[in-house]
PDB file of C-alpha atoms and ligand atoms in Angstrom:
ATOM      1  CA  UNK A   1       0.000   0.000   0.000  1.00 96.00           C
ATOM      2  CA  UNK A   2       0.647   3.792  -0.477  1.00 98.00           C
ATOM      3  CA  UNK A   3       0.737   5.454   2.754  1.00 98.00           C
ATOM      4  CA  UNK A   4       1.598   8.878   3.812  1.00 98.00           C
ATOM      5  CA  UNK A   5       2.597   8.671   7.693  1.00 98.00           C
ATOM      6  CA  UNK A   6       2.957  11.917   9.434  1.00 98.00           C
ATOM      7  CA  UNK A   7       5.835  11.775  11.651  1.00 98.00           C
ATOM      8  CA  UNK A   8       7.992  13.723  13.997  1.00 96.00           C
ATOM      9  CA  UNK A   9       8.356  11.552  16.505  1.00 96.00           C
ATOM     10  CA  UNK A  10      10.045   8.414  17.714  1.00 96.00           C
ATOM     11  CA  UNK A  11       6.567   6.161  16.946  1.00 97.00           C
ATOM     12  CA  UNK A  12       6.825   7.899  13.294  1.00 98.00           C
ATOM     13  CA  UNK A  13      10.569   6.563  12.973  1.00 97.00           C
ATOM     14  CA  UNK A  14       9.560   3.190  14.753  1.00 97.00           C
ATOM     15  CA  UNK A  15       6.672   2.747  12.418  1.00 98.00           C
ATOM     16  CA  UNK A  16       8.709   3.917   9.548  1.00 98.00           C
ATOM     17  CA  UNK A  17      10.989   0.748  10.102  1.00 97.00           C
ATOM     18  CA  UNK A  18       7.773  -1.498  10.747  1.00 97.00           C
ATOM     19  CA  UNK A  19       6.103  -0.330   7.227  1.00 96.00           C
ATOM     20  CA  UNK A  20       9.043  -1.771   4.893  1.00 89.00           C
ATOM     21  CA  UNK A  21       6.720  -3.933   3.065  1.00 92.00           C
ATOM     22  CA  UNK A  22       4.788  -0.837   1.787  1.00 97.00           C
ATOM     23  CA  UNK A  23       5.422   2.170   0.423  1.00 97.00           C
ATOM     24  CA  UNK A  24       5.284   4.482   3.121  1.00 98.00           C
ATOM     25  CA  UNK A  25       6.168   8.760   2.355  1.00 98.00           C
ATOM     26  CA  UNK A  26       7.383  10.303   6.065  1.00 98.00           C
ATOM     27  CA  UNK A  27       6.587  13.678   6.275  1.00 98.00           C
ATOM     28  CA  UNK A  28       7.963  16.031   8.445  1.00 98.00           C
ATOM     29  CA  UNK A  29       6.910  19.722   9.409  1.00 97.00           C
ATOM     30  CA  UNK A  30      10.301  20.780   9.416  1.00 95.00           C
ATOM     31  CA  UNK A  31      10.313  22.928  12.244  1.00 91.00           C
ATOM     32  CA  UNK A  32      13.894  21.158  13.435  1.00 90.00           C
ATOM     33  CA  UNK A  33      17.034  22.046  12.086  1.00 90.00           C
ATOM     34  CA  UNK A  34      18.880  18.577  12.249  1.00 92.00           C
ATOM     35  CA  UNK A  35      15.688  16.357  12.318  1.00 94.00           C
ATOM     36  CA  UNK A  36      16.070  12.685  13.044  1.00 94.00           C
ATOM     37  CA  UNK A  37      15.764  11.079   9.988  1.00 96.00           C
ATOM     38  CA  UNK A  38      12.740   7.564   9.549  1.00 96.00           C
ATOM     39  CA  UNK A  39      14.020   4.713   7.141  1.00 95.00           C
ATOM     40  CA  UNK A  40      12.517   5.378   3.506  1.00 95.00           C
ATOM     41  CA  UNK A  41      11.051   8.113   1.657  1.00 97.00           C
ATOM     42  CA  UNK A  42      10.830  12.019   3.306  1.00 98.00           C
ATOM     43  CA  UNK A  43       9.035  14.697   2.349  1.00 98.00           C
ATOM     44  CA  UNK A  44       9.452  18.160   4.504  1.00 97.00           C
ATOM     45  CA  UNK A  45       7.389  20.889   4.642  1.00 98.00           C
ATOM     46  CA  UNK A  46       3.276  21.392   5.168  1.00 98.00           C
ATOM     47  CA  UNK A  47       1.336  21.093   2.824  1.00 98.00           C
ATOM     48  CA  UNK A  48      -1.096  24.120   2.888  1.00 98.00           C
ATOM     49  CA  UNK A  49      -3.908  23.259   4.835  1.00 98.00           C
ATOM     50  CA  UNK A  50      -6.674  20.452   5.140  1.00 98.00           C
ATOM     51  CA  UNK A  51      -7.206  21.724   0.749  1.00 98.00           C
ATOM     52  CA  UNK A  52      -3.619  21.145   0.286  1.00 98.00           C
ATOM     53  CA  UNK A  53      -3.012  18.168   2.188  1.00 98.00           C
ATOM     54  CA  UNK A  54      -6.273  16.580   0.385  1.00 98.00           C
ATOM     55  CA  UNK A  55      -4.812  17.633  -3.032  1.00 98.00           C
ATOM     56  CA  UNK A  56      -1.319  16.385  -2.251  1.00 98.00           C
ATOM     57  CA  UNK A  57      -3.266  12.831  -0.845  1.00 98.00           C
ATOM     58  CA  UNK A  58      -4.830  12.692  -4.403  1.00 98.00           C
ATOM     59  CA  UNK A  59      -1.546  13.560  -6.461  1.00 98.00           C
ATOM     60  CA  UNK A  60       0.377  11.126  -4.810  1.00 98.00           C
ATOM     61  CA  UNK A  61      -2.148   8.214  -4.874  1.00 98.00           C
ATOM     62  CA  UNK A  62      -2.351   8.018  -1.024  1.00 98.00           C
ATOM     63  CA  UNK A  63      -4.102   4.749  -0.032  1.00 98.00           C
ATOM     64  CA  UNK A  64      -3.977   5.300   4.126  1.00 98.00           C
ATOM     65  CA  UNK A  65      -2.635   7.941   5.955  1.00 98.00           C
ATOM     66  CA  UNK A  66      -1.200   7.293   9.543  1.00 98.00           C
ATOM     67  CA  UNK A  67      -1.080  10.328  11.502  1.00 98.00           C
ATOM     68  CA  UNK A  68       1.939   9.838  14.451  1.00 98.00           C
ATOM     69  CA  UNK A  69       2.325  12.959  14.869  1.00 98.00           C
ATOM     70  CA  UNK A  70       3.377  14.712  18.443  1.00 97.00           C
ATOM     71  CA  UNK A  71      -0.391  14.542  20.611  1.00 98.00           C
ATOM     72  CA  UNK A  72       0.235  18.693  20.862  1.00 98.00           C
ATOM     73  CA  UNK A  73       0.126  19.090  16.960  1.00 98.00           C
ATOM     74  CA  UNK A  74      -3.554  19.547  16.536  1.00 97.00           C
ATOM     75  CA  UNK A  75      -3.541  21.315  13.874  1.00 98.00           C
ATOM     76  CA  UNK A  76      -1.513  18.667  11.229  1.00 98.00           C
ATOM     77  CA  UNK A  77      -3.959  15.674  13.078  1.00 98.00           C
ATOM     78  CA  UNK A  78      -7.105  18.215  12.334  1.00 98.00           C
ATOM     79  CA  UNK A  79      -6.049  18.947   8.635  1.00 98.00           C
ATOM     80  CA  UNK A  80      -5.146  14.705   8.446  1.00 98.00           C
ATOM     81  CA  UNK A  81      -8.647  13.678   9.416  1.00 98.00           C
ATOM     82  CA  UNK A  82     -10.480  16.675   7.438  1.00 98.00           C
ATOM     83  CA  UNK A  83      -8.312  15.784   4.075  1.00 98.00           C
ATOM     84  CA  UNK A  84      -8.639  11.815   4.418  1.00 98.00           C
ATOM     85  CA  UNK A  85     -12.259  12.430   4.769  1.00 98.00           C
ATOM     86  CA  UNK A  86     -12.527  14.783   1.896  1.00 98.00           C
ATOM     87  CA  UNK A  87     -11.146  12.558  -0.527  1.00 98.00           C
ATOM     88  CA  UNK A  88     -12.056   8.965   0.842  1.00 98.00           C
ATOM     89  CA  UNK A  89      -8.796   7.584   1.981  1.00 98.00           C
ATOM     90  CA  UNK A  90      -8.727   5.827   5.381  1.00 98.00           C
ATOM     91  CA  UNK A  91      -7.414   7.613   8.352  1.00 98.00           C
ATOM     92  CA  UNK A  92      -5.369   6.483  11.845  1.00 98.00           C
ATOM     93  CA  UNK A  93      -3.803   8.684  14.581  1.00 98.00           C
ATOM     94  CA  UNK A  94      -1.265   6.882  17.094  1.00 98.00           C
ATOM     95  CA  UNK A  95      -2.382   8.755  20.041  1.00 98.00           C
ATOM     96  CA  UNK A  96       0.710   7.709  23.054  1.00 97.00           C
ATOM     97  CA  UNK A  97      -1.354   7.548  26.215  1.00 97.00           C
ATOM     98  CA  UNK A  98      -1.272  10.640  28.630  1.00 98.00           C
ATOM     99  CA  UNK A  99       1.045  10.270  31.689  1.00 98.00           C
ATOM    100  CA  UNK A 100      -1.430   9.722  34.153  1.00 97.00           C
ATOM    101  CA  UNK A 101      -2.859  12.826  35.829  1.00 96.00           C
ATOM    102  CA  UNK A 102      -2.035  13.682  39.557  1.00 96.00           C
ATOM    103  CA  UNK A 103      -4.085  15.272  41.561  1.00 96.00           C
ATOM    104  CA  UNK A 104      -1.078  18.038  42.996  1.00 96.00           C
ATOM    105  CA  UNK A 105      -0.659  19.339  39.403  1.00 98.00           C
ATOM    106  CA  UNK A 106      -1.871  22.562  38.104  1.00 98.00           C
ATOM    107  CA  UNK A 107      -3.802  21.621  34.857  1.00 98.00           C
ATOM    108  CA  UNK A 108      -3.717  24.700  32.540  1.00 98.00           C
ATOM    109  CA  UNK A 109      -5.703  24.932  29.065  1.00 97.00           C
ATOM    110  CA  UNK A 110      -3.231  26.785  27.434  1.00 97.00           C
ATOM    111  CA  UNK A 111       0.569  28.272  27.340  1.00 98.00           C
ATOM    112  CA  UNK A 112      -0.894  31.183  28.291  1.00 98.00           C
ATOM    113  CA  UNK A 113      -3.278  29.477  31.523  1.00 98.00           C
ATOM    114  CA  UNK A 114       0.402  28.198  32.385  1.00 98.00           C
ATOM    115  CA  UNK A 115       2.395  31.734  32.237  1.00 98.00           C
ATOM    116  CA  UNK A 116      -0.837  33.389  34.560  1.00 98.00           C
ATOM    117  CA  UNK A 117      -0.375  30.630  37.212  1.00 98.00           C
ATOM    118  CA  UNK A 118       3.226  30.871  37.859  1.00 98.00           C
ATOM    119  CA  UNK A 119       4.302  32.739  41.190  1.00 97.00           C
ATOM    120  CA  UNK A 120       6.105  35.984  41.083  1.00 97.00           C
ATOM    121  CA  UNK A 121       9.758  35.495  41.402  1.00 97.00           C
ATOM    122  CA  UNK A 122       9.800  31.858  40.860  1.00 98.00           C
ATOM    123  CA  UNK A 123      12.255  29.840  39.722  1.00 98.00           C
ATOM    124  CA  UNK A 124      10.402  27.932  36.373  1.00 98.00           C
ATOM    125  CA  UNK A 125      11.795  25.030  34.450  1.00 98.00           C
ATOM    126  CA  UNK A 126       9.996  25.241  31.082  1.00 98.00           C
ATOM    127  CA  UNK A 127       9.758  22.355  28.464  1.00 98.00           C
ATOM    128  CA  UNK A 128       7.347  22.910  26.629  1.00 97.00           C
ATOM    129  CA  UNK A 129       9.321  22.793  23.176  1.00 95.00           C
ATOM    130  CA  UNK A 130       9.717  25.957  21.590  1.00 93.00           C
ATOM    131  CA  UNK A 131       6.857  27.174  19.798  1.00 92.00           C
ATOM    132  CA  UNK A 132       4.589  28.683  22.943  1.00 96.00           C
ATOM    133  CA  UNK A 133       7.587  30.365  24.604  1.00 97.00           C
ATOM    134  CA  UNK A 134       6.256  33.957  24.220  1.00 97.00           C
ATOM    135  CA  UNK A 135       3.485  33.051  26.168  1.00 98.00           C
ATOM    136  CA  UNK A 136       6.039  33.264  28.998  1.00 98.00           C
ATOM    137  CA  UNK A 137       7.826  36.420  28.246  1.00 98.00           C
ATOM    138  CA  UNK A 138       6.428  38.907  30.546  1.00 97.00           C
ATOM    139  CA  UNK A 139       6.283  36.626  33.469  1.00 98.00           C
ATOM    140  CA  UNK A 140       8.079  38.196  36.323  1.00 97.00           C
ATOM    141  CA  UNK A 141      10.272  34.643  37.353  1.00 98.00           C
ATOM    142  CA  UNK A 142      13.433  33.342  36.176  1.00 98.00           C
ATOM    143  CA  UNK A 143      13.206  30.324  33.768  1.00 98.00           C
ATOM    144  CA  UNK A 144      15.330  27.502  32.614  1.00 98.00           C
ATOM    145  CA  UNK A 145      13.928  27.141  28.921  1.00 98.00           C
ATOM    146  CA  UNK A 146      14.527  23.951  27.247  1.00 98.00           C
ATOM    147  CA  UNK A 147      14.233  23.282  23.497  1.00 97.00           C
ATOM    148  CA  UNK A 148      15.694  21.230  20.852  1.00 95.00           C
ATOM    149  CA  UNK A 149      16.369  24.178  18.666  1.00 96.00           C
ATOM    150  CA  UNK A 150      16.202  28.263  19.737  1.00 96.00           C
ATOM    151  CA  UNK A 151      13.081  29.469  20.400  1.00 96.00           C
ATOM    152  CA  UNK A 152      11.763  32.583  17.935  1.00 95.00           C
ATOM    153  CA  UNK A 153       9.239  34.295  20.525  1.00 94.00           C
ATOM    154  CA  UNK A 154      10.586  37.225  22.539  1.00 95.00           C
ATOM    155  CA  UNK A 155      11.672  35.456  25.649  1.00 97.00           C
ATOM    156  CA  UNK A 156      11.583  36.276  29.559  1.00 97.00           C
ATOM    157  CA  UNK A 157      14.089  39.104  30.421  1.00 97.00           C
ATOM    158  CA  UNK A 158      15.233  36.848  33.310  1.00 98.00           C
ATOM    159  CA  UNK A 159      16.223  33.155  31.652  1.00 98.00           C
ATOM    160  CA  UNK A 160      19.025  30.568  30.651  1.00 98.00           C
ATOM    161  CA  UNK A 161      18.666  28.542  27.517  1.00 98.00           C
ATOM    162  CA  UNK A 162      19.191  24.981  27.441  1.00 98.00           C
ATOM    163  CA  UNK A 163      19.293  23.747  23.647  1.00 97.00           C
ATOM    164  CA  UNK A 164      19.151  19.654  24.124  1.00 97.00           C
ATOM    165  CA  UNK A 165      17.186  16.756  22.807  1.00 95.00           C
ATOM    166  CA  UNK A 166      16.021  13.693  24.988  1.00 95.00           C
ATOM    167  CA  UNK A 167      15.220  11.359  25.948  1.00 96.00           C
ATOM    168  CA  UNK A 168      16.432  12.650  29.406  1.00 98.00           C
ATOM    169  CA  UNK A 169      17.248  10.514  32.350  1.00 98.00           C
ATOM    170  CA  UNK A 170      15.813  10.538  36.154  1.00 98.00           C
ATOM    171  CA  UNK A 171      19.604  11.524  37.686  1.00 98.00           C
ATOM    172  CA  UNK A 172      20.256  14.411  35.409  1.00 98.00           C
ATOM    173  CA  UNK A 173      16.945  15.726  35.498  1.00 98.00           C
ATOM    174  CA  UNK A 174      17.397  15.754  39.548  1.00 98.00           C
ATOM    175  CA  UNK A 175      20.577  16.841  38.766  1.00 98.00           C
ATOM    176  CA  UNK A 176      19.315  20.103  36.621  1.00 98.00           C
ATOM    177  CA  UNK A 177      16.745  20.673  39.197  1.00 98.00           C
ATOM    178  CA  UNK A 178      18.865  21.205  41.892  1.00 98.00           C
ATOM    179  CA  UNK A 179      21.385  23.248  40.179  1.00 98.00           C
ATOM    180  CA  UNK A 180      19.089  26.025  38.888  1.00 98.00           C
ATOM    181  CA  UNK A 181      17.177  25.792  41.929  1.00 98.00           C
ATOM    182  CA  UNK A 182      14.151  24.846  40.537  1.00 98.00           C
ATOM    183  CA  UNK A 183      11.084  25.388  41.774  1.00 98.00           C
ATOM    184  CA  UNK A 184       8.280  25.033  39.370  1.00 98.00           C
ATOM    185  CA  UNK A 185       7.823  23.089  36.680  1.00 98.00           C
ATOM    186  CA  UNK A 186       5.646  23.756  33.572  1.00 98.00           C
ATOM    187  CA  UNK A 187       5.373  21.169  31.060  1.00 98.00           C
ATOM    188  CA  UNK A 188       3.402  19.556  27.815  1.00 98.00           C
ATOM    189  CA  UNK A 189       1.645  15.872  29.208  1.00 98.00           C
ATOM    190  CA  UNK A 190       3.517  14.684  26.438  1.00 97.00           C
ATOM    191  CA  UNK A 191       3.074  10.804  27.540  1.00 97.00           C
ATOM    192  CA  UNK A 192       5.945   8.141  26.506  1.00 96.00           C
ATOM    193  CA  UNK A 193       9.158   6.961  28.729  1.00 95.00           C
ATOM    194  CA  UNK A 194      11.708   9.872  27.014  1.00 95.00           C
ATOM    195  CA  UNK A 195      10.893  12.509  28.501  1.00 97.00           C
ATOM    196  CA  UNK A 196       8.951  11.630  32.042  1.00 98.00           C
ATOM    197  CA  UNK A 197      11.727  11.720  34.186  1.00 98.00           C
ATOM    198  CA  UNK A 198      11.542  15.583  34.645  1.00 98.00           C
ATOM    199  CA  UNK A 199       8.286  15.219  36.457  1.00 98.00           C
ATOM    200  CA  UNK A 200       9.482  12.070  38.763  1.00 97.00           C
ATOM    201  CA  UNK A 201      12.333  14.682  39.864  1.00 98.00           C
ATOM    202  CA  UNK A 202       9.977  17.253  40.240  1.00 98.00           C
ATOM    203  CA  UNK A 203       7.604  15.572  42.445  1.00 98.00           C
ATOM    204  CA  UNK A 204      10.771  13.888  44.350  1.00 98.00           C
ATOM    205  CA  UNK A 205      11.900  17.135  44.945  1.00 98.00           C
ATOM    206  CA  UNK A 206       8.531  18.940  45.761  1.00 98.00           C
ATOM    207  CA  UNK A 207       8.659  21.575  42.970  1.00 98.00           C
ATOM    208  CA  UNK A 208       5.276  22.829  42.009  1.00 98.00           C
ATOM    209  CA  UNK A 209       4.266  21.370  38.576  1.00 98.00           C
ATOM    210  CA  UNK A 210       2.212  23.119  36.196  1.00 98.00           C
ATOM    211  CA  UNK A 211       0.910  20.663  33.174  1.00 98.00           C
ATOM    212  CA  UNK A 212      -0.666  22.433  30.075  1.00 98.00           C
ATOM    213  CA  UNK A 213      -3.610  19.705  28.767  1.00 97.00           C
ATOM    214  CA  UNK A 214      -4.042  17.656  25.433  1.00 98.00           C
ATOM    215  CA  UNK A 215      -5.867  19.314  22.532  1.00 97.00           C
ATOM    216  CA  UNK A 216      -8.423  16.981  21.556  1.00 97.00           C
ATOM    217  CA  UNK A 217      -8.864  14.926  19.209  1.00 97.00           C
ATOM    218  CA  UNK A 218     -11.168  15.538  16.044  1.00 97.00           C
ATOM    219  CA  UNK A 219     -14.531  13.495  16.649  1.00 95.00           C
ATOM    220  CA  UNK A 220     -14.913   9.989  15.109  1.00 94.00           C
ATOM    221  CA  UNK A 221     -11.369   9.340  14.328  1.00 96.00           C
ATOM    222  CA  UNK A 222      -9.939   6.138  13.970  1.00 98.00           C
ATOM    223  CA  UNK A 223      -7.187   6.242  17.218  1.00 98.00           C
ATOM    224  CA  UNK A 224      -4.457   3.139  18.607  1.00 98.00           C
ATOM    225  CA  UNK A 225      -2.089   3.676  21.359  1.00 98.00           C
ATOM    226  CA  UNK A 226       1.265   2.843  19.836  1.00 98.00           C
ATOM    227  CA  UNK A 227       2.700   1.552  16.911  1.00 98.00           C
ATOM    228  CA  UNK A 228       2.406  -2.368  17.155  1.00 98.00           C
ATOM    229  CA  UNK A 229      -2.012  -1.376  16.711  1.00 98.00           C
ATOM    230  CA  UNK A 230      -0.671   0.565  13.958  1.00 98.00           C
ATOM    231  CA  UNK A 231       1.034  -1.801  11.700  1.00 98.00           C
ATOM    232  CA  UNK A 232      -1.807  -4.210  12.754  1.00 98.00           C
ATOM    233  CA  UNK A 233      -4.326  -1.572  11.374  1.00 98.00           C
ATOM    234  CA  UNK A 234      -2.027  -0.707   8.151  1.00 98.00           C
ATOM    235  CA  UNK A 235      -1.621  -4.888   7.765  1.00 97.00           C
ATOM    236  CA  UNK A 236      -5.452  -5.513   7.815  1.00 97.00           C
ATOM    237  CA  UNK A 237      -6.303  -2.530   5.920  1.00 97.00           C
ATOM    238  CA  UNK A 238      -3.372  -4.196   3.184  1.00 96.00           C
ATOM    239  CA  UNK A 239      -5.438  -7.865   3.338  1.00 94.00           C
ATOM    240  CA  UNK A 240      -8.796  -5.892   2.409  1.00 92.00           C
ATOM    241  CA  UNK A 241      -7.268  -4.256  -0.168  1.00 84.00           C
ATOM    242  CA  UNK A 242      -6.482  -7.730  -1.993  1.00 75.00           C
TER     243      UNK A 242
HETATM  244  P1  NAP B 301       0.770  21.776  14.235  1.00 87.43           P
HETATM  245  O1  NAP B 301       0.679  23.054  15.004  1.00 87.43           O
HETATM  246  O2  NAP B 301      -0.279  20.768  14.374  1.00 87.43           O
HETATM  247  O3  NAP B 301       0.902  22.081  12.690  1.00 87.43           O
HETATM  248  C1  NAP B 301       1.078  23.381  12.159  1.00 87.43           C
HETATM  249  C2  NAP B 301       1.338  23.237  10.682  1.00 87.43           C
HETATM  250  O4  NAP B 301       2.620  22.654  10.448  1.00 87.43           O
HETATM  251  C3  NAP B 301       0.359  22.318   9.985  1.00 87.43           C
HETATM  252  O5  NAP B 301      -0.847  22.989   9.680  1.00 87.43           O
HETATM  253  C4  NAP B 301       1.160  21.889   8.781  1.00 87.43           C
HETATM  254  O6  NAP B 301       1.236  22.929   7.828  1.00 87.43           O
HETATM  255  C5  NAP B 301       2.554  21.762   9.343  1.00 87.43           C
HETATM  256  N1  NAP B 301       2.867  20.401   9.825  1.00 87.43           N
HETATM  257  C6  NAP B 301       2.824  19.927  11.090  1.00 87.43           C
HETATM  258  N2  NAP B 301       3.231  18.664  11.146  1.00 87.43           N
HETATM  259  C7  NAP B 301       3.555  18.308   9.890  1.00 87.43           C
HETATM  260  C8  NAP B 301       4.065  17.131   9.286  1.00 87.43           C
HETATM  261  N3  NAP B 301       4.360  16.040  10.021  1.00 87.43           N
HETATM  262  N4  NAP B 301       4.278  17.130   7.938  1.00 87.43           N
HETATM  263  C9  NAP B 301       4.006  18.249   7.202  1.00 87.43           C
HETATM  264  N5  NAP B 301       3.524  19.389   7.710  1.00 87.43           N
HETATM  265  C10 NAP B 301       3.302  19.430   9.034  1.00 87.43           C
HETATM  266  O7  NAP B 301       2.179  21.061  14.523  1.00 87.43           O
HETATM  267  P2  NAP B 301       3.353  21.475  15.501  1.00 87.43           P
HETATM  268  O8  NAP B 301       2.877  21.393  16.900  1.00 87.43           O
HETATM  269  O9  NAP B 301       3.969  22.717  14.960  1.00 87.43           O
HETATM  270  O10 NAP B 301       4.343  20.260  15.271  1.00 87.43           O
HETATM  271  C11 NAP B 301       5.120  20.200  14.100  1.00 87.43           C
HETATM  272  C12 NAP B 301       5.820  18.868  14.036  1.00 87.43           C
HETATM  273  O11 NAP B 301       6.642  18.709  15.176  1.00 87.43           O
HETATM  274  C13 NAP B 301       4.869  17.689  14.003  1.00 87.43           C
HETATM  275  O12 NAP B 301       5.289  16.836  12.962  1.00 87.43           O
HETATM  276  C14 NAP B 301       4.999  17.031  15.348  1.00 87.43           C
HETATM  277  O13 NAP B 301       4.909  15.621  15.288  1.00 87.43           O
HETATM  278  C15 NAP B 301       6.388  17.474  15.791  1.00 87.43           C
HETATM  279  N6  NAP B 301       6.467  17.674  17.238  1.00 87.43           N
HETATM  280  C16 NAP B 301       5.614  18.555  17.845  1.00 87.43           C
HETATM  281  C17 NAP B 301       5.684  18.724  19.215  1.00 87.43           C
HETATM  282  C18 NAP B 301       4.737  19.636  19.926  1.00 87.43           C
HETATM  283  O14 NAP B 301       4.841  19.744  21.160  1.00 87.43           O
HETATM  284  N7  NAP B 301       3.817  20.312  19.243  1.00 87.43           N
HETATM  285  C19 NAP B 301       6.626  17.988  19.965  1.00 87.43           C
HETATM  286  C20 NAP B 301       7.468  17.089  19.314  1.00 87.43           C
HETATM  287  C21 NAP B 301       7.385  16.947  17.946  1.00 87.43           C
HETATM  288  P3  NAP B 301       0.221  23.002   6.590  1.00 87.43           P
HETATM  289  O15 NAP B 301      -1.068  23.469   7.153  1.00 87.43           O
HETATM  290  O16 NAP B 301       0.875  23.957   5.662  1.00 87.43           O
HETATM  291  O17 NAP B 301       0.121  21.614   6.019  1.00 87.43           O
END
């Protein structure tokens, strides 16, 4: 089969390597400079909206298109499901479960939600990629920003940049707390094993954690859990097909 698989993250490379049997095209938003690369075919770049992703789906005789895509891209997984539909192909989304929720987090609807909560003159800890970062920069606190790449957004007048990709361990991220002083947290509930160790440190530690929620997901989509459901879902949809 013909599949378009929307990646950017570690279950888009995984299922990359899974797919060899068909022909699968990668495609990547390119928002990182030095992107890990899946096995096969990559395109980079978007693709102009739900019209242009539907056109593109049609010009490149898309049979199934398996959105793996980060769970805080809403806006690629929204475009997926409204082009798929619009032009008849069937549609997946690997959806990582949520860490589970604790009851001593702040739960915040946005970046912004996040930024009003934090105390004045706290000491934040910010992971929350790179794209939302301006949300933060007239929060009176000083932050420890960490990104893959540089963030564009006007930043905090009081911060230290940490450009680094994970997945991050339990004794450096206990490690980082402690030497910046750390006191809140404020953090994506991302899900997966690569990047949960910041919030193990931060409850071992008792800094205050402030966790912006999911977007949803559209309604009536066709959703797994990881990647093995994936390839099941991509094999069966292959055994209809003959
Ligand atoms: P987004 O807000 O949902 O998407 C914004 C626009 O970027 C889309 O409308 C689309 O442009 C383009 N785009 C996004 N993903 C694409 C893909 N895989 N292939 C081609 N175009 C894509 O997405 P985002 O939050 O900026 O995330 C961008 C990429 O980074 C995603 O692939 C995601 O898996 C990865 N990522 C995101 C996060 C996060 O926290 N958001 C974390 C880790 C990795 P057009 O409308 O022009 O098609």
């Amino acid at each position: 089969m013909r599949l378009l698989l929307l990646g950017g993250t570690g279950e888009a490379r995984a299922l990359a390597g899974m797919l060899g049997g068909h022909d699968v095209v990668t495609s990547l938003a390119g928002r990182v400079a030095d992107p890990r690369l899946p096995e096969g075919e990559v395109r980079i770049g978007g693709f102009g909206g739900a019209d242009g992703l539907a056109f593109w789906l049609e010009e490149h005789r898309i049979e199934a298109v398996v959105d793996a895509t980060h769970p805080y891209a809403a806006r690629i997984t929204a475009n997926a499901n409204a082009a798929a539909v619009a032009v008849g192909v069937p549609a997946l989304i690997v959806d990582r479960p949520s860490w589970p929720a604790s009851p001593a987090w702040v739960r915040a609807s946005s970046a912004g939600a996040a930024a009003a909560t934090i105390q004045p003159g706290a000491r934040v800890f910010l992971t929350i990629g790179r794209q939302h970062v301006g949300a933060f920069a007239e929060v009176d606190a000083w932050f420890l920003i960490r990104s893959i790449d540089a963030p564009d957004a006007a930043l905090p007048a009081e911060h230290e940049l940490l450009l680094a990709r994970g997945p991050f361990g339990y004794d450096d991220e206990l490690a980082l707390l402690r030497e910046h002083r750390i006191d809140t947290l404020v953090t994506k509930n991302s899900g997966g094993p690569a990047t949960v160790a910041k919030l193990d440190a931060a409850r071992a530690l008792g800094v205050r954690i402030i966790v912006i929620d999911r977007p949803p997901l559209p309604l009536g989509a066709a959703v797994v859990e990881n990647v093995d459901a994936a390839a099941e879902w991509v094999a069966q949809l292959a055994r209809t097909a003959t």
